[in-house]
Structures are given as C-alpha cells and as structure tokens.
Amino acid sequence: MDPSRRKSFHTFLEEKKAPSYFPGSPTAAAVPEPGRMSLSGLSLATSVPSTPGCNSPWILSPLHHATEKLSFNDDKYSPPRSSTPSIYYHCLATLHRLEGNVHSISISNGLVFTASDSGRVRAWSLRDCLDRGYIHIGNSRDQVTAVLGHGGTVVTAHVDRRVRIWAVTTDPDLEPDPDLARVRSRKIATLPPKSHVGSFLPSLFGKSGKKSQHHKDLISCMALYNAEGLLYTGSRDSTVKAWKLSEQRSSDSFVAHEGQINAMLVNQDDGCLFTASSDGSVKIWRRVYGDGLHALIMVLRFQPSPVNCLALCRSSNSCFLYSGSSDGYVNIWEKEAVSGRFNHAGFLQGHRFAVLCLAAAADRVVLSGSEDTTIRVWKRELGSAFHTCLAVMEGHRGPVRCMAASVEMEVEGIGLLVYSASLDRMVKVWRVKVMEKEEEEEHKDEEEGEGEKEAEFEMNPVLSPSWVRRQKSRGY
C-alpha cells in the first residue's frame, strides 16, 4: 500500500475520539470496551487445546473471557460460565491483484467470484484460494457494480445499468490438475435486451419502449428468488425491478424508497423481498401472485441512520433479520411465528464507524464488517435474541466493503470460510471455528431459574466522520 495513503487513513481514524449522537439513537451506559488484539500482534505459534500441534495458526479470540456475558442489571461484566473457548480463527490468505477495489463477493458452486474496478469478475477456488481465471466480459471499461452467483449461473450488474447472465463451468480436460481448471463463461442473456428500436426510437402512442426497462442510475445490489427464477435489482434511483429470467423481461418495477437502495435479499422460504435504503428504513415486499406485482407489507425503522446492508438467519423455528447502519449499530428484527411480523429485538454495538456489510452463517452466527476496518463475529443464544461478540478480526487496513461466508463443517461446532474485501484493495480469506458448549442443556436450566435476558452490548459506537458531516449539513 502507498505509505502516504496509509497515513491519510490513520489520520481519518483519529477523528473518532469525540463521541457523537443523533436524535433518536439508542442510549447506553458507558462501558469500557475490552482491548483488542491485532492478528499481526499475535504469535502464530499460539497453542490451543482443541488444535493439535504446538505450531498451530489458530488464534483464540481475545474477547472470549472479557465479553462472554454482559448484563444491564449491574453494569458490569459477569464472569464466563465456562472456560471452554468459544471461537478460534486465523487468516488463510490475502489475495491482491492490483485490479482496484472489490465491490462485491459471491460464493457459488465451490467458487468465489469477486467484482472489482477492473471490469473483470475473477473466480477463486473456495477452499484453497487458487486463481481460477475470470469471466470474459468483453469490454474492460464496463465496470461491474455487483455480482451474484447461483449454481452454475453468475449474474453481473454493470455501469451501463444492464444485467448480464453467464453460464460458468470448469473444464478439467484443459489442465493436468483438475483443481487448477480455469473457469469458462458463456453469456446467456442481457437484461434488458439490447434492441435498436427500443433504444433509439421514442415511445409511440403512449406506449413505453424497451428503454423504459432501464434503471435511471447504477444498479447497487441484486437478489434472486430461486424457486420462481425471479431476479431483483436495486438501484441508486430508488427503484426495484423484478426480472423473470425464463422470459428475459421485466415483470415489475416500483419506487421502493425515498433514498438510494443499498442492499436487498429474499427469504427463500416465502419469497418476501427485503430492501434497505439510505432513507433509514428497511421495507418488506410480497409478490402478488397472478399479476406479478409487489405489495408493501411492512416498514422497519428504528433510527434515521442510512441502512447499508442486510442479513437473514433462519431455521425451522426462528427467523432473524439484521440491518447494518451508518451509525455503527446492527439492528436485530425477530419474526413472530404466528403473525409473521418482524419486531425490533435489540441492536449489536461495538463498531466505531459505519457497518458496511453483513454475512449470515448457519442459523445463529452473523458477521459484520465495518468502516473501522474490523470484522466482528456474533453468535445468538438458543431461544433468545441475546448475542455474544465472539471475536474482533483485524487485518484489513481500510473499510471492509463486502463479505461472504460459507459453512465448511458442522461437527463439534461450526466451521466457516469467510471472504472479506476492503477498500485497501485486499481480499482476505479467514477460517473460523465456532465451538458448541452444550447450550441446549444450559438454556433449559436458565429457563427454569431465570427470566429473560437483555440482548444488547453496552458499548458506545462513534459515528463515521463522513456521516456526522452529512447530518450537520442537513440540520440534524
């Protein structure tokens, strides 16, 4: 990294010394944050009980004993209930190809796809992080703003406000080692389709031409409803478009928010669409079967800060929605089993700057990446909305822009592979082990002898300097 650029970023971090609050933000008592340990400051020869060998790269989270439990009753850290470590993690690799910042990451079919400023969508093998080539987009100036993978299909959004769909395969016959096989891509479709008539002729007799299917601004995010083959695109122009992939056409288009749309996802169980915007709200949309239109069924808003990212953790008996905001909070929304409504269940505190990305892993683990250059690993307790911060992973030298996680194993805990990209032009690969501690028996004992617990940390995040300046200019 350029030394002058590094100095500028550290100067930027110094602006966090004076805490700031905005009207309507949650208030919390000041609790000193536990000291964090950088990966660079830890010896890779750390010995841990569950990992064989004395030269193991696994690192015990420095937050385990300090933040095992927090309580609002006594404003103190309560002692850990068990000396068994909760999490181990280490950085497997750092990927850097001098292709600019990575804006989007997607995991599909054993491959990791990264979209950067170079206009290329590069593919990496999921487990060994080997370079498997890239999708041949054609025009290197056609920058990719978002990438989404599902099975053998990859969808890319471009600065020309179009979406391109690719069939991606690997051909082991071209390489002596099958693990080194390069990806081969073939463009299937372009949405909206390129048409000279729709592009150059005006609308006739009050009918819109195909050019009206374009977004008016850049496409910032995408989501796919697998069961229906329905692709959603969200744009900075505040609109959402639904595309029927089998027919290669737009089935619906609507203005979803008052500000630009930053993130969206689909609940694959019921097809509900979640959209997050800079207007500070999360909206839930349901498709009206028969005409393909979408109806607004719920608006989630807890504070005026822009919402940058979403994640959904669901299981057979629970569903939790997470929304990361520019004020450093991660809001938690729990779905009622009977009514299907999402109620605010608390918020996760700890990040000093804006939360820019979230990644859900399994049904009770979520990771948050922030402008403060750190990644936090949170785990929800069984039967409640209480979350514990298991680790703060450091190593990036710029804001963590996007992230994707894959479950590697679920034996004696949860094994995760996490890919994170930062504005330092680095992509880091982490292996995380979240250990189980017979929580089902502990949960039954707590239900008998204790009441419900509060579900938040008592740490005070500091607002991003850029966010504070915007709020002051708007008169808040």
Coordinates of C-alpha atoms in Angstrom, one line a residue, residues 96-417:
H96 CA -4.2 -8.9 -4.2
R97 CA -4.0 -8.5 -8.0
L98 CA -3.7 -4.7 -8.3
E99 CA -7.1 -4.5 -10.0
G100 CA -8.7 -1.8 -7.9
N101 CA -11.2 -2.1 -5.1
V102 CA -13.5 -5.1 -4.9
H103 CA -17.2 -4.0 -4.7
S104 CA -19.0 -7.4 -4.5
I105 CA -18.3 -11.0 -3.5
S106 CA -20.5 -14.1 -4.1
I107 CA -19.9 -17.8 -3.4
S108 CA -21.4 -20.4 -5.7
N109 CA -20.7 -23.9 -6.8
G110 CA -17.4 -24.2 -5.0
L111 CA -16.1 -20.9 -6.4
V112 CA -15.8 -17.4 -5.1
F113 CA -16.5 -14.5 -7.5
T114 CA -15.1 -11.0 -6.9
A115 CA -16.1 -7.9 -8.9
S116 CA -13.6 -5.1 -8.9
D117 CA -12.8 -1.7 -10.6
S118 CA -11.0 -3.6 -13.4
G119 CA -14.3 -4.6 -15.0
R120 CA -13.4 -8.3 -14.5
V121 CA -15.2 -10.9 -12.4
R122 CA -12.4 -13.1 -11.1
A123 CA -13.0 -16.6 -9.8
W124 CA -11.2 -18.3 -6.9
S125 CA -11.5 -21.8 -5.7
L126 CA -13.4 -21.8 -2.4
R127 CA -11.1 -23.9 -0.1
D128 CA -7.6 -23.4 -1.4
C129 CA -7.9 -19.8 -2.7
L130 CA -6.4 -20.6 -6.1
D131 CA -6.9 -18.2 -9.0
R132 CA -9.3 -19.9 -11.5
G133 CA -9.4 -17.2 -14.1
Y134 CA -12.1 -14.7 -14.8
I135 CA -15.4 -14.2 -16.7
H136 CA -14.7 -12.7 -20.1
I137 CA -17.0 -9.7 -20.1
G138 CA -15.6 -8.3 -23.3
N139 CA -15.3 -4.6 -22.6
S140 CA -12.9 -4.0 -19.7
R141 CA -14.3 -0.4 -19.3
D142 CA -17.7 -1.9 -18.4
Q143 CA -17.2 -1.9 -14.7
V144 CA -19.1 -4.4 -12.6
T145 CA -21.1 -2.9 -9.7
A146 CA -22.5 -6.2 -8.3
V147 CA -22.1 -9.9 -8.7
L148 CA -24.5 -12.8 -7.8
G149 CA -23.9 -16.5 -8.2
H150 CA -26.3 -19.4 -8.0
G151 CA -25.3 -22.9 -9.1
G152 CA -23.6 -22.7 -12.5
T153 CA -25.1 -19.3 -13.2
V154 CA -23.5 -15.9 -12.5
V155 CA -25.3 -12.6 -12.8
T156 CA -23.4 -9.3 -13.1
A157 CA -24.6 -5.7 -13.0
H158 CA -22.7 -3.1 -14.9
V159 CA -22.3 0.7 -15.1
D160 CA -24.4 0.7 -18.3
R161 CA -27.4 -0.1 -16.0
R162 CA -27.7 -3.5 -17.6
V163 CA -27.6 -7.0 -16.1
R164 CA -25.7 -9.9 -17.9
I165 CA -26.3 -13.6 -17.1
W166 CA -23.5 -16.1 -17.6
A167 CA -23.2 -19.8 -17.6
V168 CA -19.9 -20.6 -15.8
T169 CA -18.2 -24.1 -16.0
T170 CA -14.8 -25.5 -15.3
D171 CA -13.1 -27.7 -17.9
P172 CA -10.6 -30.1 -16.2
D173 CA -9.6 -31.6 -19.5
L174 CA -7.6 -28.4 -20.3
E175 CA -5.4 -28.8 -17.2
P176 CA -3.4 -31.8 -15.9
D177 CA -4.6 -31.0 -12.4
P178 CA -8.4 -30.8 -12.1
D179 CA -8.0 -28.5 -9.1
L180 CA -6.4 -25.9 -11.4
A181 CA -9.0 -26.0 -14.1
R182 CA -9.9 -22.5 -15.3
V183 CA -13.4 -21.2 -15.5
R184 CA -15.2 -20.9 -18.8
S185 CA -18.0 -18.5 -19.3
R186 CA -20.7 -18.0 -21.8
K187 CA -23.1 -15.1 -21.9
I188 CA -26.7 -16.3 -21.8
A189 CA -28.7 -13.1 -21.8
T190 CA -28.6 -9.3 -21.3
L191 CA -31.4 -7.6 -19.3
P192 CA -33.0 -5.5 -20.6
P193 CA -32.2 -7.0 -24.1
K194 CA -30.4 -4.7 -26.5
S195 CA -32.7 -3.5 -29.2
H196 CA -32.2 -0.8 -31.7
V197 CA -35.8 0.0 -31.8
G198 CA -36.3 0.3 -28.1
S199 CA -33.0 2.2 -27.7
F200 CA -33.3 4.9 -30.3
L201 CA -36.9 5.4 -31.2
P202 CA -39.2 7.4 -28.8
S203 CA -42.3 5.9 -27.3
L204 CA -45.3 5.9 -29.8
F205 CA -48.9 6.2 -29.0
G206 CA -48.3 6.4 -25.2
K207 CA -46.6 3.0 -25.1
S208 CA -43.2 2.7 -23.5
G209 CA -40.3 1.4 -25.5
K210 CA -37.8 -1.1 -24.1
K211 CA -35.6 1.7 -22.9
S212 CA -38.0 2.3 -20.1
Q213 CA -36.9 -1.0 -18.6
H214 CA -33.5 0.5 -17.7
H215 CA -32.8 1.8 -14.3
K216 CA -32.0 5.6 -14.3
D217 CA -28.9 5.2 -12.2
L218 CA -26.4 2.5 -11.3
I219 CA -27.5 -0.9 -10.0
S220 CA -26.2 -1.2 -6.5
C221 CA -27.5 -4.7 -5.4
M222 CA -29.2 -7.8 -6.6
A223 CA -31.2 -10.7 -5.1
L224 CA -32.5 -14.0 -6.6
Y225 CA -35.7 -15.9 -5.6
N226 CA -34.6 -19.4 -6.6
A227 CA -38.0 -21.1 -6.7
E228 CA -39.5 -18.7 -9.1
G229 CA -36.4 -17.8 -11.1
L230 CA -37.1 -14.1 -10.2
L231 CA -34.2 -11.7 -10.2
Y232 CA -34.4 -8.4 -8.3
T233 CA -32.2 -5.4 -9.0
G234 CA -32.0 -2.3 -6.7
S235 CA -30.7 1.0 -7.9
R236 CA -29.5 4.4 -6.7
D237 CA -32.6 5.8 -8.4
S238 CA -34.7 4.3 -5.5
T239 CA -36.4 1.8 -7.7
V240 CA -36.6 -2.0 -7.7
K241 CA -37.1 -4.1 -10.8
A242 CA -38.1 -7.7 -11.0
W243 CA -37.0 -9.8 -13.9
K244 CA -38.4 -13.1 -15.0
L245 CA -35.3 -15.0 -16.1
S246 CA -37.2 -17.6 -18.1
E247 CA -38.8 -14.9 -20.2
Q248 CA -35.9 -12.4 -20.1
R249 CA -38.2 -9.5 -19.3
S250 CA -39.1 -7.2 -16.5
S251 CA -42.3 -8.3 -14.7
D252 CA -42.5 -5.4 -12.3
S253 CA -40.9 -2.0 -11.5
F254 CA -41.7 0.2 -8.5
V255 CA -40.3 3.0 -6.4
A256 CA -39.3 1.4 -3.1
H257 CA -37.7 4.1 -1.1
E258 CA -37.1 7.8 -0.8
G259 CA -33.3 7.3 -0.9
Q260 CA -31.0 5.1 -2.9
I261 CA -31.2 1.3 -2.3
N262 CA -28.1 -0.1 -0.8
A263 CA -29.0 -3.7 -0.1
M264 CA -31.7 -6.4 -0.7
L265 CA -32.3 -10.0 0.0
V266 CA -35.0 -12.6 -0.5
N267 CA -36.4 -15.0 2.1
Q268 CA -36.3 -18.3 0.1
D269 CA -38.9 -19.8 2.4
D270 CA -41.8 -17.5 1.5
G271 CA -40.4 -15.3 -1.3
C272 CA -40.6 -12.0 0.7
L273 CA -38.2 -9.3 -0.6
F274 CA -36.3 -7.1 1.9
T275 CA -34.9 -3.7 0.7
A276 CA -32.6 -1.4 2.7
S277 CA -32.1 2.3 1.8
S278 CA -30.3 5.5 2.7
D279 CA -33.6 6.9 3.9
G280 CA -33.0 4.8 7.1
S281 CA -35.7 2.2 6.6
V282 CA -36.0 -1.5 5.7
K283 CA -39.1 -2.5 3.7
I284 CA -40.6 -5.9 3.2
W285 CA -42.4 -6.6 -0.1
R286 CA -44.6 -9.6 -1.0
R287 CA -45.3 -10.7 -4.6
V288 CA -49.0 -10.6 -5.6
Y289 CA -49.5 -13.8 -7.5
G290 CA -51.4 -13.6 -10.7
D291 CA -50.2 -10.2 -12.0
G292 CA -46.6 -10.4 -10.8
L293 CA -46.8 -7.0 -8.9
H294 CA -45.4 -6.4 -5.5
A295 CA -47.1 -5.0 -2.4
L296 CA -45.5 -3.3 0.6
I297 CA -46.4 -5.3 3.7
M298 CA -44.1 -3.8 6.4
V299 CA -41.7 -0.9 7.1
L300 CA -38.9 -1.4 9.7
R301 CA -37.4 1.8 11.0
F302 CA -35.7 2.3 14.4
Q303 CA -33.4 5.3 13.8
P304 CA -32.7 7.7 10.9
S305 CA -29.2 6.4 10.0
P306 CA -28.8 5.0 6.5
V307 CA -29.1 1.3 6.2
N308 CA -26.2 -0.2 4.3
C309 CA -26.6 -4.0 4.4
L310 CA -28.9 -6.9 5.4
A311 CA -28.5 -10.5 6.5
L312 CA -31.1 -13.2 7.3
C313 CA -30.6 -16.1 9.7
R314 CA -33.4 -18.6 9.6
S315 CA -34.1 -22.1 10.9
S316 CA -37.1 -24.3 11.4
N317 CA -38.3 -22.4 14.5
S318 CA -36.8 -18.9 14.2
C319 CA -36.1 -16.1 11.7
F320 CA -33.9 -13.1 12.5
L321 CA -33.2 -10.1 10.2
Y322 CA -30.1 -8.0 10.7
S323 CA -29.6 -4.5 9.3
G324 CA -26.3 -2.6 9.5
S325 CA -26.3 1.2 9.6
S326 CA -24.0 4.1 9.2
D327 CA -24.1 4.9 12.9
G328 CA -22.3 1.7 13.8
Y329 CA -25.3 -0.3 15.0
V330 CA -26.6 -3.6 13.8
N331 CA -30.3 -3.7 14.4
I332 CA -32.0 -7.1 15.1
W333 CA -35.5 -7.9 13.9
E334 CA -37.3 -11.1 15.1
K335 CA -40.1 -12.7 13.1
E336 CA -43.2 -13.7 15.1
A337 CA -44.2 -17.3 14.4
V338 CA -47.9 -16.6 14.4
S339 CA -48.4 -13.2 12.7
G340 CA -45.2 -13.2 10.6
R341 CA -44.4 -9.6 11.7
F342 CA -40.8 -8.5 12.4
N343 CA -40.4 -6.9 15.7
H344 CA -37.3 -5.0 16.9
A345 CA -35.4 -7.3 19.2
G346 CA -32.3 -5.1 20.0
F347 CA -29.1 -4.0 18.5
L348 CA -25.5 -5.0 18.4
Q349 CA -23.0 -2.4 19.4
G350 CA -19.2 -2.4 19.1
H351 CA -18.3 -1.0 15.7
R352 CA -16.9 2.6 15.8
F353 CA -17.8 3.5 12.3
A354 CA -20.4 2.6 9.7
V355 CA -21.4 -1.1 9.3
L356 CA -21.0 -1.7 5.5
C357 CA -21.6 -5.4 5.1
L358 CA -23.1 -8.4 6.9
A359 CA -22.9 -12.1 6.3
A360 CA -25.1 -14.8 7.8
A361 CA -23.6 -18.2 8.6
A362 CA -25.6 -21.2 9.8
D363 CA -28.7 -20.1 11.7
R364 CA -27.1 -18.4 14.8
V365 CA -23.9 -16.8 13.6
V366 CA -23.6 -13.5 11.8
L367 CA -20.5 -11.5 10.8
S368 CA -20.4 -7.7 10.4
G369 CA -17.8 -5.7 8.5
S370 CA -17.2 -2.0 9.2
E371 CA -15.6 1.2 8.1
D372 CA -13.5 0.9 11.2
T373 CA -11.5 -1.9 9.3
T374 CA -12.7 -4.7 11.7
I375 CA -14.9 -7.8 11.3
R376 CA -17.0 -8.9 14.3
V377 CA -18.3 -12.4 14.8
W378 CA -21.6 -12.6 16.7
K379 CA -23.5 -15.7 18.0
R380 CA -27.1 -15.8 19.1
E381 CA -28.1 -17.9 22.1
L382 CA -30.6 -20.6 21.7
G383 CA -34.2 -19.5 22.3
S384 CA -33.5 -15.8 22.7
A385 CA -32.3 -12.7 20.9
F386 CA -29.2 -12.3 23.1
H387 CA -26.0 -12.1 21.0
T388 CA -22.4 -12.5 22.1
C389 CA -19.4 -11.0 20.3
L390 CA -17.0 -13.9 20.0
A391 CA -14.2 -12.2 18.1
V392 CA -13.0 -9.0 16.5
M393 CA -10.9 -9.9 13.5
E394 CA -8.3 -7.3 12.4
G395 CA -6.0 -7.3 9.5
H396 CA -7.5 -5.0 6.9
R397 CA -6.1 -1.5 6.5
G398 CA -9.3 0.0 5.0
P399 CA -13.0 -0.1 5.4
V400 CA -14.4 -3.6 5.0
R401 CA -16.7 -3.1 1.9
C402 CA -18.2 -6.6 1.3
M403 CA -18.1 -10.1 2.7
A404 CA -19.4 -13.6 2.0
A405 CA -19.3 -16.7 4.3
S406 CA -19.7 -20.4 3.6
V407 CA -20.3 -23.2 6.2
E408 CA -17.4 -25.7 5.9
M409 CA -18.5 -28.2 8.6
E410 CA -20.9 -28.6 11.5
V411 CA -19.2 -31.3 13.6
E412 CA -18.4 -30.2 17.2
G413 CA -19.2 -26.7 16.3
I414 CA -19.4 -24.6 13.1
G415 CA -16.6 -24.2 10.7
L416 CA -16.7 -21.2 8.4
L417 CA -14.8 -19.9 5.4

